[in-house]
Short mmCIF file of C-alpha atoms in Angstrom, two decimals:
data_model
loop_
_atom_site.label_atom_id
_atom_site.label_comp_id
_atom_site.label_asym_id
_atom_site.label_seq_id
_atom_site.Cartn_x
_atom_site.Cartn_y
_atom_site.Cartn_z
CA MET A 13 15.85 41.49 -12.81
CA LEU A 14 13.36 38.87 -11.56
CA ILE A 15 16.12 36.25 -11.40
CA ALA A 16 18.36 38.65 -9.48
CA LEU A 17 15.60 39.37 -6.97
CA LEU A 18 14.89 35.68 -6.46
CA VAL A 19 18.56 34.79 -5.96
CA ALA A 20 19.08 37.70 -3.55
CA LEU A 21 15.87 37.31 -1.50
CA PRO A 22 16.55 34.23 0.69
CA ALA A 23 19.17 34.63 3.41
CA ALA A 24 19.79 31.90 5.98
CA ARG A 25 19.60 33.30 9.54
CA HIS A 26 22.07 30.69 10.71
CA ALA A 27 25.28 30.04 8.81
CA GLY A 28 25.43 26.36 9.73
CA SER A 29 28.55 24.33 10.38
CA ASN A 30 29.91 24.24 6.82
CA VAL A 31 29.58 27.96 6.09
CA THR A 32 30.77 28.98 9.57
CA SER A 33 33.97 26.99 9.05
CA ARG A 34 34.68 28.80 5.76
CA PHE A 35 33.56 32.32 6.65
CA ALA A 36 35.15 32.33 10.11
CA THR A 37 38.46 31.56 8.40
CA THR A 38 38.01 34.67 6.26
CA LEU A 39 37.24 36.81 9.30
CA ARG A 40 40.24 35.55 11.22
CA ILE A 41 42.61 36.09 8.27
CA VAL A 42 41.44 39.69 7.77
CA ASP A 43 40.91 40.67 11.40
CA ASP A 44 43.74 38.77 13.09
CA GLY A 45 46.18 37.67 10.39
CA THR A 46 45.69 33.97 11.08
CA ALA A 47 43.57 31.14 9.66
CA GLU A 48 43.20 29.60 13.14
CA LEU A 49 39.50 29.63 14.04
CA GLY A 50 39.90 30.67 17.66
CA SER A 51 36.56 30.76 19.49
CA TYR A 52 34.70 30.04 16.25
CA ASN A 53 35.78 26.39 16.52
CA THR A 54 32.97 25.80 19.01
CA GLN A 55 30.37 26.93 16.43
CA THR A 56 31.24 24.39 13.73
CA ASN A 57 31.88 20.68 13.37
CA ASP A 58 33.96 21.19 10.21
CA VAL A 59 37.25 21.62 12.02
CA ALA A 60 40.78 20.30 11.56
CA LEU A 61 43.03 20.01 14.63
CA HIS A 62 46.68 20.85 14.08
CA GLU A 63 49.26 21.34 16.83
CA GLY A 64 46.62 22.44 19.31
CA GLY A 65 45.01 24.93 16.90
CA TYR A 66 41.63 24.68 15.18
CA TYR A 67 41.32 25.30 11.44
CA SER A 68 38.72 24.84 8.73
CA ASP A 69 38.97 21.40 7.15
CA LYS A 70 37.51 22.68 3.87
CA ALA A 71 39.11 23.52 0.55
CA PRO A 72 40.29 27.14 0.81
CA GLY A 73 38.49 28.67 -2.20
CA VAL A 74 35.50 30.24 -0.47
CA SER A 75 37.55 31.56 2.45
CA LEU A 76 40.08 33.15 0.10
CA ILE A 77 37.65 34.72 -2.38
CA LEU A 78 35.71 36.35 0.46
CA ILE A 79 38.79 38.17 1.82
CA PRO A 80 38.48 41.31 -0.37
CA ALA A 81 34.71 41.47 0.20
CA TYR A 82 35.04 41.20 3.97
CA ALA A 83 37.91 43.72 4.03
CA LEU A 84 35.40 46.16 2.50
CA VAL A 85 32.38 45.07 4.54
CA ARG A 86 34.01 45.15 7.98
CA SER A 87 34.08 48.95 7.88
CA ILE A 88 30.25 48.73 7.80
CA THR A 89 29.66 45.87 10.25
CA ARG A 90 31.61 43.32 12.28
CA ASP A 91 28.50 41.25 13.05
CA PHE A 92 29.15 37.74 11.76
CA ASP A 93 25.80 37.16 10.05
CA SER A 94 25.38 40.68 8.68
CA ALA A 95 28.88 40.55 7.20
CA ARG A 96 28.16 37.09 5.79
CA HIS A 97 25.07 38.33 3.94
CA LEU A 98 26.86 41.39 2.55
CA CYS A 99 29.82 39.31 1.39
CA ARG A 100 27.46 36.96 -0.39
CA LEU A 101 25.85 39.89 -2.22
CA LEU A 102 29.30 41.11 -3.30
CA THR A 103 30.67 37.76 -4.50
CA LEU A 104 28.34 34.83 -5.08
CA LEU A 105 25.35 36.84 -6.33
CA PRO A 106 27.31 38.64 -9.11
CA LEU A 107 28.95 35.35 -10.13
CA VAL A 108 25.58 33.61 -10.48
CA LEU A 109 24.10 36.51 -12.46
CA LEU A 110 27.12 36.75 -14.76
CA THR A 111 26.89 33.00 -15.34
CA CYS A 112 23.20 33.40 -16.18
CA ALA A 113 24.07 36.07 -18.77
CA PHE A 114 26.84 33.86 -20.19
CA LEU A 115 24.53 30.83 -20.42
CA MET A 116 21.80 32.89 -22.11
CA ARG A 117 24.27 34.28 -24.66
CA HIS A 118 25.74 30.85 -25.35
CA LEU A 119 22.34 29.22 -25.88
CA ARG A 120 21.34 31.94 -28.34
CA LYS A 121 24.57 31.34 -30.28
CA GLN A 122 23.65 27.66 -30.43
CA GLY A 123 20.35 28.55 -32.09
CA VAL A 124 18.19 27.95 -29.02
CA ASP A 125 15.01 29.98 -29.21
CA GLU A 126 14.38 32.84 -26.78
CA THR A 127 11.79 30.99 -24.68
CA VAL A 128 13.91 27.91 -24.00
CA ALA A 129 17.01 30.07 -23.43
CA LEU A 130 15.12 32.17 -20.87
CA ALA A 131 13.69 29.06 -19.24
CA ALA A 132 17.08 27.31 -19.01
CA THR A 133 18.64 30.41 -17.47
CA ALA A 134 15.85 30.63 -14.89
CA ILE A 135 16.12 26.91 -14.14
CA TYR A 136 19.88 27.17 -13.61
CA ALA A 137 19.54 30.11 -11.21
CA VAL A 138 16.37 29.37 -9.21
CA GLY A 139 14.66 26.30 -10.66
CA THR A 140 16.55 23.43 -9.01
CA VAL A 141 18.07 22.49 -5.66
CA ALA A 142 21.13 24.52 -6.73
CA TRP A 143 19.20 27.68 -5.81
CA ALA A 144 19.96 26.94 -2.15
CA TYR A 145 23.70 27.04 -2.92
CA HIS A 146 23.40 30.27 -4.90
CA PHE A 147 22.78 32.23 -1.70
CA MET A 148 24.58 30.22 0.98
CA LEU A 149 28.36 30.45 1.17
CA TYR A 150 29.05 26.78 0.59
CA SER A 151 31.52 26.07 -2.20
CA HIS A 152 28.95 24.47 -4.49
CA GLY A 153 27.37 27.62 -5.92
CA PHE A 154 30.78 28.96 -6.93
CA VAL A 155 31.81 25.61 -8.39
CA SER A 156 28.62 25.11 -10.39
CA ALA A 157 29.17 28.46 -12.11
CA LEU A 158 32.86 27.83 -12.78
CA LEU A 159 32.28 24.37 -14.24
CA LEU A 160 29.46 25.58 -16.48
CA VAL A 161 31.46 28.53 -17.85
CA GLY A 162 34.60 26.42 -18.24
CA SER A 163 32.76 23.66 -20.12
CA LEU A 164 30.89 26.02 -22.45
CA LEU A 165 34.08 27.92 -23.28
CA LEU A 166 35.94 24.68 -24.02
CA MET A 167 33.17 23.43 -26.31
CA ASP A 168 33.04 26.87 -27.97
CA TYR A 169 36.78 26.66 -28.53
CA ARG A 170 36.38 23.45 -30.52
CA ARG A 171 33.34 24.64 -32.47
CA GLY A 172 35.15 27.85 -33.37
CA GLY A 173 37.92 25.99 -35.12
CA GLN A 174 40.30 26.18 -32.15
CA SER A 175 41.27 29.73 -33.11
CA ASP A 176 40.43 31.61 -29.89
CA LYS A 177 43.26 30.85 -27.47
CA ALA A 178 41.74 33.13 -24.81
CA LYS A 179 38.69 30.86 -24.52
CA LEU A 180 40.94 27.87 -23.92
CA ALA A 181 42.93 29.71 -21.26
CA VAL A 182 39.89 31.02 -19.41
CA SER A 183 38.29 27.57 -19.59
CA GLY A 184 41.36 26.01 -17.99
CA LEU A 185 41.34 28.73 -15.32
CA CYS A 186 37.69 27.98 -14.49
CA PHE A 187 38.36 24.27 -14.08
CA GLY A 188 41.43 25.03 -11.98
CA LEU A 189 39.62 27.45 -9.68
CA SER A 190 36.82 24.94 -9.16
CA ILE A 191 39.34 22.53 -7.60
CA VAL A 192 40.47 25.24 -5.17
CA PHE A 193 36.83 25.52 -4.06
CA GLU A 194 35.95 21.81 -4.05
CA TYR A 195 38.66 19.15 -4.40
CA PRO A 196 36.52 16.39 -6.06
CA THR A 197 35.81 18.60 -9.09
CA ALA A 198 39.26 17.56 -10.28
CA VAL A 199 37.35 14.59 -11.73
CA ILE A 200 35.37 16.91 -14.02
CA GLY A 201 38.50 18.88 -14.87
CA GLY A 202 40.17 15.61 -15.80
CA ALA A 203 37.26 14.71 -18.08
CA ALA A 204 37.58 18.14 -19.70
CA GLY A 205 41.28 17.47 -20.27
CA LEU A 206 40.51 14.18 -22.03
CA TYR A 207 37.91 15.96 -24.16
CA LEU A 208 40.54 18.54 -25.16
CA LEU A 209 43.06 15.81 -26.05
CA SER A 210 40.47 14.22 -28.35
CA PHE A 211 40.78 17.10 -30.83
CA GLU A 212 43.65 19.47 -29.92
CA LYS A 213 47.02 18.62 -31.46
CA ASN A 214 48.90 21.75 -30.42
CA TYR A 215 50.90 20.67 -27.39
CA ARG A 216 51.62 24.21 -26.26
CA ARG A 217 47.93 24.92 -25.95
CA ILE A 218 47.38 21.65 -24.12
CA ALA A 219 50.16 22.68 -21.75
CA VAL A 220 48.51 26.05 -21.10
CA PHE A 221 45.20 24.34 -20.30
CA ALA A 222 46.96 21.85 -18.00
CA ALA A 223 48.90 24.61 -16.25
CA LEU A 224 45.79 26.63 -15.51
CA GLY A 225 43.54 23.66 -14.86
CA ALA A 226 45.87 21.52 -12.75
CA LEU A 227 49.16 23.17 -11.80
CA LEU A 228 47.62 26.48 -10.70
CA PRO A 229 45.13 24.95 -8.24
CA ALA A 230 47.80 22.58 -6.99
CA LEU A 231 50.09 25.53 -6.33
CA VAL A 232 47.38 27.51 -4.49
CA ILE A 233 46.42 24.52 -2.37
CA LEU A 234 50.03 23.62 -1.56
CA ILE A 235 50.84 27.19 -0.51
CA TYR A 236 47.70 27.40 1.64
CA ASN A 237 48.35 24.05 3.31
CA GLY A 238 51.97 24.96 3.93
CA ALA A 239 50.97 28.27 5.53
CA VAL A 240 48.20 26.78 7.66
CA PHE A 241 49.36 23.25 8.50
CA GLY A 242 53.09 23.61 8.03
CA ASP A 243 53.13 20.91 5.36
CA PRO A 244 52.03 21.53 1.74
CA PHE A 245 50.79 17.95 1.44
CA HIS A 246 48.62 17.95 4.57
CA ILE A 247 44.99 18.83 3.89
CA GLY A 248 42.36 19.64 6.49
CA TYR A 249 40.33 16.52 5.82
CA ALA A 250 43.26 14.39 7.00
CA GLN A 251 43.23 16.10 10.41
CA VAL A 252 39.55 16.45 11.29
CA LYS A 253 38.85 17.01 14.97
CA SER A 254 35.80 14.73 15.20
CA ASP A 255 36.65 11.13 16.14
CA TYR A 256 33.68 9.90 14.13
CA TYR A 257 34.66 11.72 10.94
CA ARG A 258 38.32 10.80 11.37
CA GLN A 259 37.35 7.14 11.58
CA GLN A 260 34.99 7.31 8.59
CA MET A 261 37.46 9.20 6.43
CA SER A 262 40.14 6.62 7.13
CA HIS A 263 38.21 4.16 4.93
CA GLY A 264 38.65 4.16 1.16
CA PHE A 265 39.90 7.45 -0.27
CA MET A 266 39.01 10.16 2.26
CA GLY A 267 35.78 8.34 3.17
CA ILE A 268 34.85 7.45 -0.41
CA GLY A 269 34.54 3.75 -1.17
CA PRO A 270 33.18 1.73 -4.11
CA PRO A 271 29.88 2.89 -5.68
CA LYS A 272 26.75 1.64 -3.91
CA LEU A 273 23.26 1.10 -5.27
CA SER A 274 21.82 2.43 -2.02
CA GLY A 275 23.94 5.56 -2.46
CA LEU A 276 22.72 6.02 -6.03
CA TYR A 277 19.11 5.71 -4.90
CA HIS A 278 19.65 8.25 -2.13
CA LEU A 279 21.41 10.72 -4.42
CA LEU A 280 19.00 10.46 -7.33
CA PHE A 281 15.58 9.19 -6.28
CA GLY A 282 15.23 9.15 -2.48
CA PRO A 283 12.56 11.37 -0.88
CA ALA A 284 15.13 12.84 1.49
CA LYS A 285 17.68 14.35 -0.90
CA GLY A 286 17.08 12.79 -4.34
CA LEU A 287 18.07 14.96 -7.31
CA PHE A 288 15.13 13.82 -9.43
CA PHE A 289 12.75 13.97 -6.48
CA TRP A 290 13.49 17.62 -5.65
CA SER A 291 14.21 18.76 -9.22
CA PRO A 292 12.27 16.65 -11.75
CA ILE A 293 13.56 18.75 -14.67
CA PHE A 294 16.69 16.61 -14.47
CA PHE A 295 14.77 13.69 -15.99
CA TYR A 296 14.65 15.78 -19.16
CA CYS A 297 18.25 16.89 -18.75
CA PHE A 298 19.59 13.34 -18.58
CA ALA A 299 17.59 12.54 -21.73
CA GLY A 300 19.32 15.59 -23.20
CA LEU A 301 22.70 14.00 -22.48
CA ALA A 302 21.67 10.98 -24.56
CA ALA A 303 20.65 13.32 -27.39
CA MET A 304 24.01 15.10 -27.17
CA ILE A 305 25.89 11.82 -27.58
CA LYS A 306 23.94 11.21 -30.80
CA ASP A 307 24.20 14.75 -32.23
CA SER A 308 27.63 15.85 -30.89
CA PRO A 309 29.47 12.69 -29.80
CA ARG A 310 32.57 14.35 -28.36
CA GLU A 311 30.63 16.88 -26.29
CA GLY A 312 28.00 14.34 -25.30
CA ILE A 313 30.54 11.75 -24.14
CA PHE A 314 32.49 14.42 -22.22
CA MET A 315 29.46 15.74 -20.32
CA THR A 316 27.80 12.35 -19.78
CA GLY A 317 31.03 10.71 -18.68
CA ALA A 318 31.87 13.53 -16.27
CA ALA A 319 28.36 13.55 -14.75
CA CYS A 320 28.07 9.76 -14.38
CA LEU A 321 31.55 9.38 -12.92
CA TYR A 322 30.93 12.16 -10.41
CA ILE A 323 27.64 10.58 -9.33
CA LEU A 324 29.20 7.12 -9.01
CA ILE A 325 32.02 8.49 -6.87
CA PHE A 326 29.70 10.15 -4.38
CA SER A 327 27.39 7.14 -4.23
CA GLY A 328 30.23 5.52 -2.29
CA HIS A 329 30.73 8.43 0.12
CA PHE A 330 30.29 7.57 3.80
CA GLU A 331 27.99 10.59 4.18
CA VAL A 332 26.10 10.31 0.92
CA SER A 333 23.46 12.78 2.12
CA GLY A 334 26.07 15.53 2.33
CA GLY A 335 24.80 16.58 5.75
CA ALA A 336 22.35 19.43 6.18
CA GLY A 337 21.32 20.87 2.83
CA LEU A 338 18.65 20.90 0.15
CA GLY A 339 18.92 17.98 -2.24
CA PRO A 340 22.14 16.04 -2.89
CA ARG A 341 24.66 18.77 -2.04
CA HIS A 342 27.57 16.80 -3.49
CA LEU A 343 25.95 16.75 -6.94
CA THR A 344 25.08 20.44 -7.24
CA PRO A 345 28.31 21.23 -9.17
CA LEU A 346 26.73 19.28 -12.06
CA THR A 347 23.47 21.23 -12.21
CA GLY A 348 24.52 23.92 -14.67
CA LEU A 349 25.92 21.37 -17.13
CA LEU A 350 22.78 19.26 -16.87
CA VAL A 351 20.46 22.22 -17.47
CA TYR A 352 22.45 23.11 -20.57
CA ALA A 353 22.13 19.53 -21.82
CA GLY A 354 18.36 19.66 -21.34
CA ALA A 355 17.89 22.98 -23.12
CA LEU A 356 19.38 21.87 -26.45
CA PRO A 357 16.82 19.15 -27.29
CA ALA A 358 13.96 21.19 -25.83
CA ALA A 359 14.65 23.88 -28.42
CA ARG A 360 14.55 21.37 -31.30
CA VAL A 361 11.25 19.68 -30.51
CA THR A 362 7.64 20.79 -30.64
CA GLY A 363 4.32 19.56 -29.30
CA TRP A 364 4.12 17.48 -26.18
CA LYS A 365 7.91 16.96 -25.96
CA ARG A 366 8.45 20.69 -25.68
CA GLY A 367 5.53 20.89 -23.26
CA ALA A 368 7.06 18.19 -21.07
CA PHE A 369 10.21 20.31 -20.69
CA PHE A 370 8.22 23.28 -19.44
CA GLY A 371 5.94 21.19 -17.23
CA LEU A 372 8.94 19.65 -15.48
CA ALA A 373 10.62 23.06 -15.25
CA ILE A 374 7.59 24.61 -13.54
CA MET A 375 7.33 21.75 -11.06
CA SER A 376 11.04 22.00 -10.31
CA SER A 377 10.61 25.71 -9.66
CA ILE A 378 7.75 25.05 -7.25
CA MET A 379 9.75 22.40 -5.41
CA SER A 380 12.69 24.81 -5.20
CA VAL A 381 10.52 27.49 -3.59
CA ILE A 382 9.23 24.94 -1.09
CA GLY A 383 12.74 23.73 -0.24
CA VAL A 384 14.47 27.11 -0.09
CA PHE A 385 11.76 28.88 1.92
CA SER A 386 11.17 26.06 4.41
CA GLU A 387 14.85 25.38 5.19
CA ALA A 388 17.68 25.46 2.66
CA GLN A 389 19.83 23.57 5.19
CA MET A 390 17.40 20.65 5.19
CA PRO A 391 18.09 18.21 8.08
CA ASP A 392 19.77 14.99 7.01
CA ARG A 393 18.07 12.60 9.44
CA VAL A 394 14.58 13.03 7.98
CA VAL A 395 13.50 10.29 5.58
CA ASN A 396 10.77 12.21 3.75
CA THR A 397 11.86 15.83 3.92
CA LEU A 398 9.03 17.20 1.76
CA HIS A 399 6.10 15.85 3.75
CA GLU A 400 7.69 15.46 7.19
CA PHE A 401 9.63 18.71 7.37
CA ALA A 402 9.33 21.22 4.51
CA LEU A 403 5.54 21.40 4.15
CA PRO A 404 4.89 21.33 7.94
CA MET A 405 7.38 24.20 8.41
CA LEU A 406 5.69 26.26 5.70
CA ALA A 407 2.28 25.50 7.23
CA GLN A 408 3.55 26.96 10.53
CA GLY A 409 4.93 30.03 8.76
CA VAL A 410 8.48 28.94 9.61
CA GLY A 411 11.32 29.68 7.20
CA PRO A 412 15.08 30.27 7.13
CA GLY A 413 15.07 34.05 6.79
CA ASN A 414 15.37 36.61 4.00
CA ILE A 415 17.48 39.61 3.08
CA LEU A 416 14.59 42.07 3.57
CA GLY A 417 13.84 40.98 7.15
CA LEU A 418 10.24 40.11 6.23
CA PRO A 419 8.20 37.61 8.24
CA ASP A 420 8.88 34.14 6.88
CA TRP A 421 5.35 33.75 5.50
CA ALA A 422 5.59 37.10 3.71
CA ALA A 423 8.92 36.13 2.13
CA LEU A 424 7.34 32.90 0.86
CA ILE A 425 4.45 34.81 -0.73
CA LEU A 426 6.85 37.30 -2.30
CA ALA A 427 8.97 34.46 -3.71
CA LEU A 428 5.89 32.77 -5.20
CA LEU A 429 4.81 36.06 -6.79
CA LEU A 430 8.27 36.67 -8.24
CA MET A 431 8.50 33.09 -9.53
CA THR A 432 5.05 33.38 -11.11
CA ALA A 433 6.03 36.66 -12.77
CA LEU A 434 9.22 35.06 -14.07
CA TRP A 435 7.34 32.23 -15.75
CA VAL A 436 4.75 34.64 -17.16
CA VAL A 437 7.60 36.53 -18.82
CA ILE A 438 9.10 33.29 -20.15
CA PHE A 439 5.82 32.05 -21.60
CA GLY A 440 5.12 35.51 -22.98
CA ALA A 441 8.04 34.95 -25.35
CA ASP A 442 6.29 31.78 -26.58
CA HIS A 443 2.80 33.26 -26.86
CA GLU A 444 2.25 32.50 -30.54
CA LEU A 445 3.54 28.93 -30.29
CA LEU A 446 1.37 28.27 -27.24
CA LYS A 447 -1.69 29.44 -29.16
CA SER A 448 -0.93 27.43 -32.26
CA GLN A 449 0.23 24.11 -30.77
CA ARG A 450 -2.39 22.36 -28.69
CA ASN A 451 -0.09 19.41 -27.93
CA TYR A 452 2.47 21.85 -26.52
CA ARG A 453 -0.08 23.18 -24.04
CA TYR A 454 -1.35 19.72 -23.19
CA GLY A 455 2.20 18.41 -22.75
CA ALA A 456 3.05 21.07 -20.19
CA PHE A 457 -0.30 20.75 -18.40
CA PHE A 458 -0.40 16.96 -18.12
CA THR A 459 3.29 16.73 -17.17
CA ALA A 460 2.61 19.11 -14.28
CA ILE A 461 -0.50 17.14 -13.30
CA ILE A 462 1.42 13.84 -13.27
CA CYS A 463 4.09 15.43 -11.07
CA LEU A 464 1.47 16.81 -8.69
CA ALA A 465 -0.20 13.41 -8.48
CA PHE A 466 3.15 11.87 -7.58
CA TYR A 467 4.04 14.45 -4.93
CA LEU A 468 0.60 14.42 -3.32
CA GLY A 469 -0.44 10.80 -3.84
CA VAL A 470 2.74 8.73 -3.86
CA ALA A 471 5.51 10.71 -2.16
CA PRO A 472 3.90 10.67 1.33
CA TYR A 473 4.29 6.87 1.39
CA LEU A 474 7.89 6.61 0.20
CA GLY A 475 9.28 6.57 3.72
CA ARG A 476 8.65 7.82 7.22
CA THR A 477 11.04 8.91 9.95
CA ASP A 478 10.89 7.45 13.44
CA GLN A 479 8.71 9.91 15.38
CA GLY A 480 11.23 10.28 18.16
CA VAL A 481 13.96 11.21 15.69
CA LEU A 482 11.65 13.56 13.77
CA HIS A 483 10.61 15.47 16.90
CA GLN A 484 14.24 15.68 18.03
CA VAL A 485 15.30 17.09 14.64
CA LYS A 486 12.51 19.65 14.81
CA GLY A 487 13.50 20.49 18.37
CA ASN A 488 17.06 21.16 17.23
CA HIS A 489 15.69 23.33 14.43
CA PHE A 490 13.58 25.46 16.77
CA MET A 491 16.51 25.82 19.18
CA MET A 492 18.52 27.40 16.34
CA ARG A 493 15.59 29.74 15.71
CA ASN A 494 15.52 30.68 19.42
CA ASP A 495 11.92 29.42 19.60
CA PHE A 496 12.55 27.66 22.89
CA ASP A 497 8.93 26.94 23.81
CA GLN A 498 8.36 25.07 20.56
CA ALA A 499 11.72 23.34 20.94
CA ALA A 500 10.77 22.13 24.43
CA TRP A 501 7.46 20.81 23.07
CA GLU A 502 9.27 18.91 20.31
CA TYR A 503 11.82 17.41 22.75
CA GLN A 504 9.02 16.35 25.08
CA HIS A 505 7.33 14.41 22.29
CA ALA A 506 10.68 13.09 21.09
CA TYR A 507 11.35 11.53 24.49
CA LYS A 508 7.90 9.98 24.61
CA ASN A 509 8.71 8.11 21.41
CA ARG A 510 12.41 7.50 21.90
CA LYS A 511 14.04 7.07 25.30
CA ASP A 512 17.39 8.53 24.32
CA PRO A 513 18.89 10.06 27.50
CA TYR A 514 20.39 12.97 25.59
CA ILE A 515 16.93 14.15 24.59
CA LEU A 516 16.43 14.89 28.30
CA LEU A 517 19.53 17.08 28.19
CA TYR A 518 18.34 19.01 25.12
CA TRP A 519 14.86 19.33 26.63
CA SER A 520 16.44 20.67 29.80
CA LYS A 521 18.38 23.28 27.83
CA ALA A 522 15.22 24.41 26.02
CA LEU A 523 13.32 24.78 29.31
CA ARG A 524 16.20 26.71 30.85
CA LYS A 525 16.09 29.13 27.91
CA CYS A 526 12.34 29.48 28.53
CA GLY A 527 13.02 30.47 32.13
CA LYS A 528 11.53 27.26 33.58
CA ILE A 529 14.52 26.61 35.80
CA GLU A 530 13.04 24.05 38.20
CA GLU A 531 11.76 21.82 35.40
CA ALA A 532 15.09 22.20 33.59
CA VAL A 533 17.09 21.18 36.68
CA ASP A 534 14.82 18.17 37.26
CA LEU A 535 15.36 16.94 33.69
CA TYR A 536 19.08 17.56 33.93
CA ASN A 537 19.29 15.45 37.09
CA GLN A 538 17.35 12.67 35.34
CA TRP A 539 19.90 12.80 32.53
CA LEU A 540 22.79 12.56 35.03
CA GLU A 541 21.25 9.41 36.49
CA ILE A 542 20.76 7.55 33.21
CA LYS A 543 23.41 8.95 30.84
CA PRO A 544 25.87 6.41 29.44
CA LYS A 545 28.87 5.88 31.69
CA ASN A 546 32.10 7.73 30.99
CA GLU A 547 30.34 10.18 28.68
CA THR A 548 30.34 13.91 29.21
CA GLU A 549 27.88 16.48 28.05
CA PRO A 550 28.07 16.77 24.21
#
């Protein structure tokens, strides 16, 4: 119940470009019988241009799965954001909760004790950066659940003596559906296929897995592309409207080049979006992968190989940050698998090693609350998002919104109370062990203290954003919140630090929204005088 409340509570006021592209497609299919975005194309940058029409450039999974939900919801409301929130409660929320129940059941079958099983389930749902994608209608929350269920079923199939054909079929279906939601997950599906080939000798069963895991998604994607773009082999990413994105995606394979060390740092350790920075529990989880290789070589090699290959691929992506989002958005499909890998060794150890697992888990949960309730769509131009954006927003009582319509500060307090209650319940299951093992208590306590020392003493100095850029980003944020006075203040300070002519234009727009027409006109005229030649208003 506590997990369900925490997953349901946050609700982004603004869909953002990515979600708008996907959800607007759903609305247009149901309301108008077409996938063409119509007027919605002006509200998103994630657009493909085809024969004068504007379409989502995303994989079709999210748009398609939301069709039944929206067909039901539209009789209640046609408001874009209200419908979006209701559709999320009818689709993504149940999927996340069912996956939590499945993970809990699977861990118990593996002999994991109740406390670690509860903790791992909580971490998966609300204890890492993936929490942000469990309530926003990106593809990544859906994909994370599908990959976790598919992988656990496939490993169960092998451990059960390869007797349960249904598990193999459903596993293949999960991997196949994940590709319909997010094309790059074909890499993980491919790794799963190699894992299956390492032990399965029945070619009919291999064929069933391949049909569901590869042929089915290919068929869905080909039919969708044929219906939308008139060519089954034309995908949206090949026809993006933006000149910048079209140019970038022309390099390498759809904008993905060779792995880069700078990309690895940004994805894993950087203070902007780093996986370990925002969710330190993954230090333990990667150690768990090493333990899996030793204890269960086939499973360990499968999961480690899939995770490392996926990370290497996205380290070479032209937009390694993944745009606006909490943590490394591209890597969130891996989070469920990694949490599972961390839970297995945590259940087998005692003393300070067990304590370290819980200390990292608690710190990850705190960081998740900070990230989700400051802005789940974290700006991608901020170098140190924790200290330059998230904490200042929370200090001002500014947040992304919530399903109950509470003031942002009240939603933050409620989330902290629910998270505290959740961990009290988890530790309640370990009461006797906590009392009897001093090293267990000390391990959790000192791990948390070390993390706090890092976040408060070291993290502030890991990088700083140019003040002009930082104020401009905050100005854009307050414009989306319709807080035009604060936006104007931010743009004013942005221009003092960075003489970008377009800041004058944004500042002018903010003042116009505030009703300060004369000042707005004056700034607009200044922009006309100094704007780059041959450029029009963006």
